[in-house]
Coordinates of C-alpha atoms and ligand atoms in Angstrom, one line a residue:
M19 CA -4.7 37.9 72.6
K20 CA -6.2 41.3 71.9
R21 CA -4.6 43.1 68.9
R22 CA -5.3 46.7 68.1
E23 CA -4.1 48.9 65.3
I24 CA -3.2 52.4 66.4
T25 CA -1.5 55.6 65.1
V26 CA 1.1 57.4 67.1
K27 CA 2.6 60.9 67.2
S28 CA 6.2 59.8 67.6
I29 CA 8.1 56.6 66.9
L30 CA 11.8 57.7 67.3
T31 CA 12.1 58.8 70.9
R32 CA 15.0 59.9 73.1
T33 CA 16.3 57.2 75.5
G34 CA 18.3 57.3 78.7
I35 CA 19.7 53.8 78.0
E36 CA 23.5 54.2 78.1
G37 CA 25.2 54.0 74.8
F38 CA 22.1 55.0 72.8
D39 CA 20.5 58.3 71.7
Y40 CA 17.1 57.0 70.6
C41 CA 14.9 54.0 70.8
I42 CA 12.1 52.6 68.6
N43 CA 9.3 50.3 69.7
P44 CA 7.1 49.3 66.8
Y45 CA 4.5 47.8 69.2
I46 CA 3.0 48.4 72.7
G47 CA 2.9 45.2 74.6
C48 CA 4.6 41.9 73.6
E49 CA 3.1 38.6 72.6
H50 CA 6.1 36.7 74.0
G51 CA 4.8 37.6 77.5
C52 CA 8.0 36.5 79.3
T53 CA 7.2 35.9 83.0
Y54 CA 10.0 38.1 84.2
C55 CA 9.5 41.0 81.7
Y56 CA 10.5 44.4 83.0
A57 CA 8.5 46.1 80.2
S58 CA 5.1 45.2 81.8
F59 CA 5.3 48.6 83.4
M60 CA 4.1 49.8 80.0
K61 CA 0.6 48.8 81.0
R62 CA 0.4 51.7 83.5
F63 CA 1.3 54.3 80.8
T64 CA -1.0 52.9 78.1
G65 CA -4.2 52.2 79.9
H66 CA -4.1 48.5 79.4
H67 CA -5.6 46.2 82.1
E68 CA -5.1 42.9 80.3
P69 CA -2.3 40.6 81.6
W70 CA 1.1 41.3 80.1
G71 CA 1.5 39.2 77.0
M72 CA -2.3 39.3 76.2
F73 CA -2.5 42.6 74.4
L74 CA -0.7 44.3 71.5
D75 CA -1.0 47.7 69.9
A76 CA 0.5 47.9 66.5
K77 CA 1.8 51.4 65.5
M78 CA 0.5 51.3 62.0
N79 CA 2.0 54.7 60.9
G80 CA 5.4 53.9 62.4
P81 CA 7.4 53.5 59.2
D82 CA 6.0 56.7 57.6
L83 CA 6.4 58.7 60.7
L84 CA 10.0 57.4 61.1
E85 CA 10.9 58.5 57.7
K86 CA 9.7 62.0 58.5
Q87 CA 11.5 62.0 61.9
L88 CA 14.7 60.9 60.4
K89 CA 14.9 63.8 57.9
N90 CA 16.7 66.1 60.3
K91 CA 18.9 63.5 62.0
R92 CA 22.6 63.7 61.1
E93 CA 24.1 61.2 63.6
G94 CA 23.3 59.1 66.6
S95 CA 22.5 55.5 67.6
V96 CA 19.1 53.8 68.0
L97 CA 18.1 50.7 69.9
V98 CA 15.1 48.9 68.4
G99 CA 13.0 47.0 70.9
T100 CA 13.5 48.3 74.4
V101 CA 9.9 47.5 75.7
T102 CA 8.6 45.1 73.1
D103 CA 10.0 42.5 70.8
P104 CA 10.3 43.9 67.3
Y105 CA 9.9 40.4 65.7
Q106 CA 7.1 39.0 67.8
P107 CA 4.4 37.0 65.9
A108 CA 2.3 40.0 65.0
E109 CA 5.2 41.4 63.0
E110 CA 4.7 38.6 60.4
Q111 CA 1.3 40.3 59.6
Y112 CA 2.0 44.0 60.2
R113 CA 5.6 44.3 59.0
I114 CA 6.0 47.5 61.0
T115 CA 9.5 46.6 62.1
R116 CA 10.4 45.8 58.5
G117 CA 9.1 49.2 57.4
C118 CA 11.2 50.9 60.1
M119 CA 14.3 49.0 59.1
E120 CA 13.8 50.1 55.5
A121 CA 13.6 53.8 56.7
L122 CA 16.7 53.4 58.9
K123 CA 18.8 51.7 56.2
D124 CA 19.3 55.0 54.4
S125 CA 19.7 57.1 57.6
P126 CA 23.0 58.1 59.2
L127 CA 22.0 56.4 62.5
E128 CA 23.8 53.4 63.9
V129 CA 21.2 50.7 64.5
N130 CA 21.0 48.0 67.1
I131 CA 18.1 45.6 67.2
L132 CA 17.3 43.0 69.8
T133 CA 14.8 40.1 69.6
R134 CA 14.0 36.6 70.8
S135 CA 12.7 35.5 67.4
P136 CA 14.2 34.0 64.2
L137 CA 11.6 36.0 62.3
C138 CA 14.4 38.6 62.1
L139 CA 15.8 36.4 59.3
R140 CA 13.0 37.5 57.0
D141 CA 14.7 41.0 56.9
M142 CA 18.1 39.7 56.1
D143 CA 17.9 41.5 52.7
I144 CA 17.6 44.8 54.5
F145 CA 20.3 44.0 57.1
E146 CA 22.8 43.2 54.4
G147 CA 22.5 46.6 52.9
F148 CA 23.1 48.5 56.1
G149 CA 26.1 50.6 56.9
H150 CA 26.0 50.2 60.7
I151 CA 23.8 47.5 62.2
E152 CA 24.1 45.0 65.0
V153 CA 21.4 42.3 65.4
G154 CA 21.2 40.8 68.9
V155 CA 19.2 37.7 69.9
S156 CA 18.4 37.1 73.6
V157 CA 19.3 33.6 74.7
S158 CA 18.7 33.4 78.4
T159 CA 19.4 29.7 78.9
D160 CA 20.5 26.6 77.0
R161 CA 17.8 24.5 78.6
E162 CA 14.6 24.3 76.6
E163 CA 12.5 23.3 79.6
M164 CA 13.6 26.6 81.3
R165 CA 12.7 28.5 78.2
A166 CA 9.3 26.9 78.2
L167 CA 8.8 27.7 81.9
F168 CA 9.9 31.4 81.9
E169 CA 9.3 32.4 78.2
P170 CA 6.4 30.1 77.3
S171 CA 5.3 32.0 74.2
A172 CA 8.8 32.8 72.9
P173 CA 10.6 30.8 70.2
S174 CA 12.8 27.9 71.1
I175 CA 16.5 28.3 72.0
E176 CA 17.5 26.2 69.1
S177 CA 15.7 28.5 66.6
R178 CA 17.3 31.6 68.2
V179 CA 20.8 30.1 67.9
M180 CA 20.0 29.1 64.3
A181 CA 19.1 32.7 63.6
L182 CA 22.3 34.0 65.0
K183 CA 24.3 31.5 63.0
T184 CA 22.5 32.4 59.8
L185 CA 23.0 36.1 60.3
H186 CA 26.6 35.7 61.3
A187 CA 27.3 33.5 58.2
K188 CA 25.9 36.2 56.0
G189 CA 28.3 38.8 57.5
V190 CA 25.7 40.7 59.7
R191 CA 27.2 41.7 63.0
T192 CA 25.6 39.7 65.8
Y193 CA 25.5 39.5 69.5
A194 CA 24.0 37.3 72.1
F195 CA 22.2 38.9 75.0
I196 CA 22.4 36.4 77.8
G197 CA 19.9 38.1 80.0
P198 CA 18.4 37.5 82.4
I199 CA 20.6 34.6 83.4
L200 CA 18.0 31.8 83.9
P201 CA 18.9 28.4 85.3
L202 CA 21.5 27.3 82.7
N203 CA 24.6 25.3 82.1
P204 CA 27.3 28.0 81.4
S205 CA 29.7 25.9 79.4
A206 CA 26.9 24.4 77.3
L207 CA 25.5 27.8 76.5
V208 CA 28.9 29.2 75.5
E209 CA 29.4 26.2 73.3
L210 CA 26.1 26.9 71.5
L211 CA 26.9 30.5 70.8
V212 CA 30.6 30.5 69.9
G213 CA 30.9 30.8 66.2
A214 CA 27.5 32.5 65.9
V215 CA 28.2 35.9 67.6
D216 CA 30.7 38.8 67.4
K217 CA 30.2 39.5 71.1
A218 CA 28.2 38.6 74.1
L219 CA 26.4 40.6 76.8
I220 CA 25.5 39.0 80.1
D221 CA 23.1 40.2 82.7
R222 CA 21.4 38.9 85.8
L223 CA 17.7 38.8 86.6
N224 CA 17.0 42.4 87.8
Y225 CA 13.4 42.2 88.8
S226 CA 13.2 38.8 90.6
H227 CA 10.0 39.7 92.5
K228 CA 8.0 39.1 89.3
V229 CA 9.0 35.5 89.2
S230 CA 10.1 34.6 92.8
A231 CA 6.9 32.6 93.3
L232 CA 7.5 30.6 90.1
Y233 CA 11.1 29.9 91.2
R234 CA 9.8 28.7 94.6
R235 CA 7.1 26.5 93.1
E236 CA 9.6 24.8 90.8
G237 CA 12.3 24.4 93.5
L238 CA 14.7 26.7 91.7
T239 CA 15.4 29.3 94.3
R240 CA 19.1 28.6 94.4
F241 CA 19.2 30.1 90.9
L242 CA 18.1 33.5 92.4
H243 CA 21.2 33.9 94.5
G244 CA 23.9 36.5 93.8
D245 CA 26.5 33.7 94.0
Y246 CA 24.8 31.8 91.2
Y247 CA 24.8 34.8 88.9
R248 CA 28.4 35.7 89.7
E249 CA 29.6 32.1 89.1
A250 CA 27.6 31.6 85.9
A251 CA 28.8 35.0 84.6
R252 CA 32.4 34.1 85.5
M253 CA 32.3 30.8 83.7
M254 CA 30.6 32.2 80.6
R255 CA 33.1 35.1 80.5
A256 CA 36.0 32.7 80.7
G257 CA 34.5 30.5 78.0
F258 CA 33.8 33.3 75.6
E259 CA 37.2 34.9 76.2
E260 CA 39.0 31.6 75.5
A261 CA 37.2 31.4 72.2
G262 CA 38.2 35.0 71.4
V263 CA 34.6 36.4 71.7
P264 CA 34.5 39.8 73.5
V265 CA 32.1 39.7 76.4
S266 CA 30.6 42.3 78.8
V267 CA 29.0 41.5 82.1
L268 CA 26.5 44.2 82.8
F269 CA 26.0 43.7 86.5
G270 CA 28.3 44.6 89.3
C271 CA 30.2 41.9 91.1
D272 CA 32.5 42.2 94.2
D273 CA 35.0 39.9 92.5
G274 CA 35.5 42.1 89.5
V275 CA 33.5 39.9 87.1
G276 CA 31.3 42.8 85.9
G277 CA 31.2 46.5 85.7
P278 CA 29.4 48.8 88.1
V279 CA 25.7 48.1 88.7
N280 CA 23.9 50.1 86.1
R281 CA 20.2 49.9 85.8
A282 CA 20.3 51.9 82.6
N283 CA 22.7 49.5 80.9
P284 CA 22.0 48.5 77.3
M285 CA 19.1 46.2 77.4
G286 CA 19.6 45.4 81.1
G287 CA 16.2 44.9 82.6
Y288 CA 14.6 45.7 79.4
L289 CA 14.6 42.6 77.3
Ligands
SF4_310 S1 11.3 40.2 77.8 FE1 11.3 41.0 75.7 S2 10.4 39.3 74.5 FE2 9.9 38.9 76.6 S3 7.9 39.8 76.9 FE3 9.4 41.3 77.5 S4 9.6 42.6 75.7 FE4 8.7 40.7 75.0

């Protein structure tokens, strides 16, 4: 893993992601290195040649810069972590995300943060003081062996569910981002999440070419079919709705399970 400390000219940037005005990415690269990660395109824009997951640039001046950039902002919404995980292992050392959250806490912006890591619990003290914040945790399967296969450097499913439960119990608004739908047991995953989240978002795997060889090698190609995504989404939607948890399916389905196909949907294809 190659870590670098850098300074940047901007940290709060406009985004085309539907439902958000701005995004913040405290790092370039991601130590979680998920096999299917859409964000690996960042290599092209940042001059990195290392494999995705093997480099990380920490935006050291991020919090100070954000404070300045927030001065003239009167309203809007920001998604933290569109092409990196804000609570990946390096954050324990650098605390850049924490600094950004401190700056955002006193701003008028609505904040939405998405991670795969229970390290977000460290910043509970900041979340509790926020006016508008939602903390999302990506949980793409209930099966730990699938997590280990597709997200080998990311935290366990159990630790992510624990993070959601802890946040929820403290009154922080939470959501589960079930995306991409990896091989999973829909009922078991719903059961894990009910009681820990205020809502759920579900998305299919949008960039399957990145992992199709891995699916083939592991004999999992049936989990790449549109029928699998539709049925898994239908079952999870029914389970969440029965439990009174609002749920959005972010990919289009002929049978009306989801909304229209939207590549710029919140987080779809990003995390
Ligand atoms: S999917 Fe998210 S957590 Fe995984 S490598 Fe990409 S940015 Fe990091």
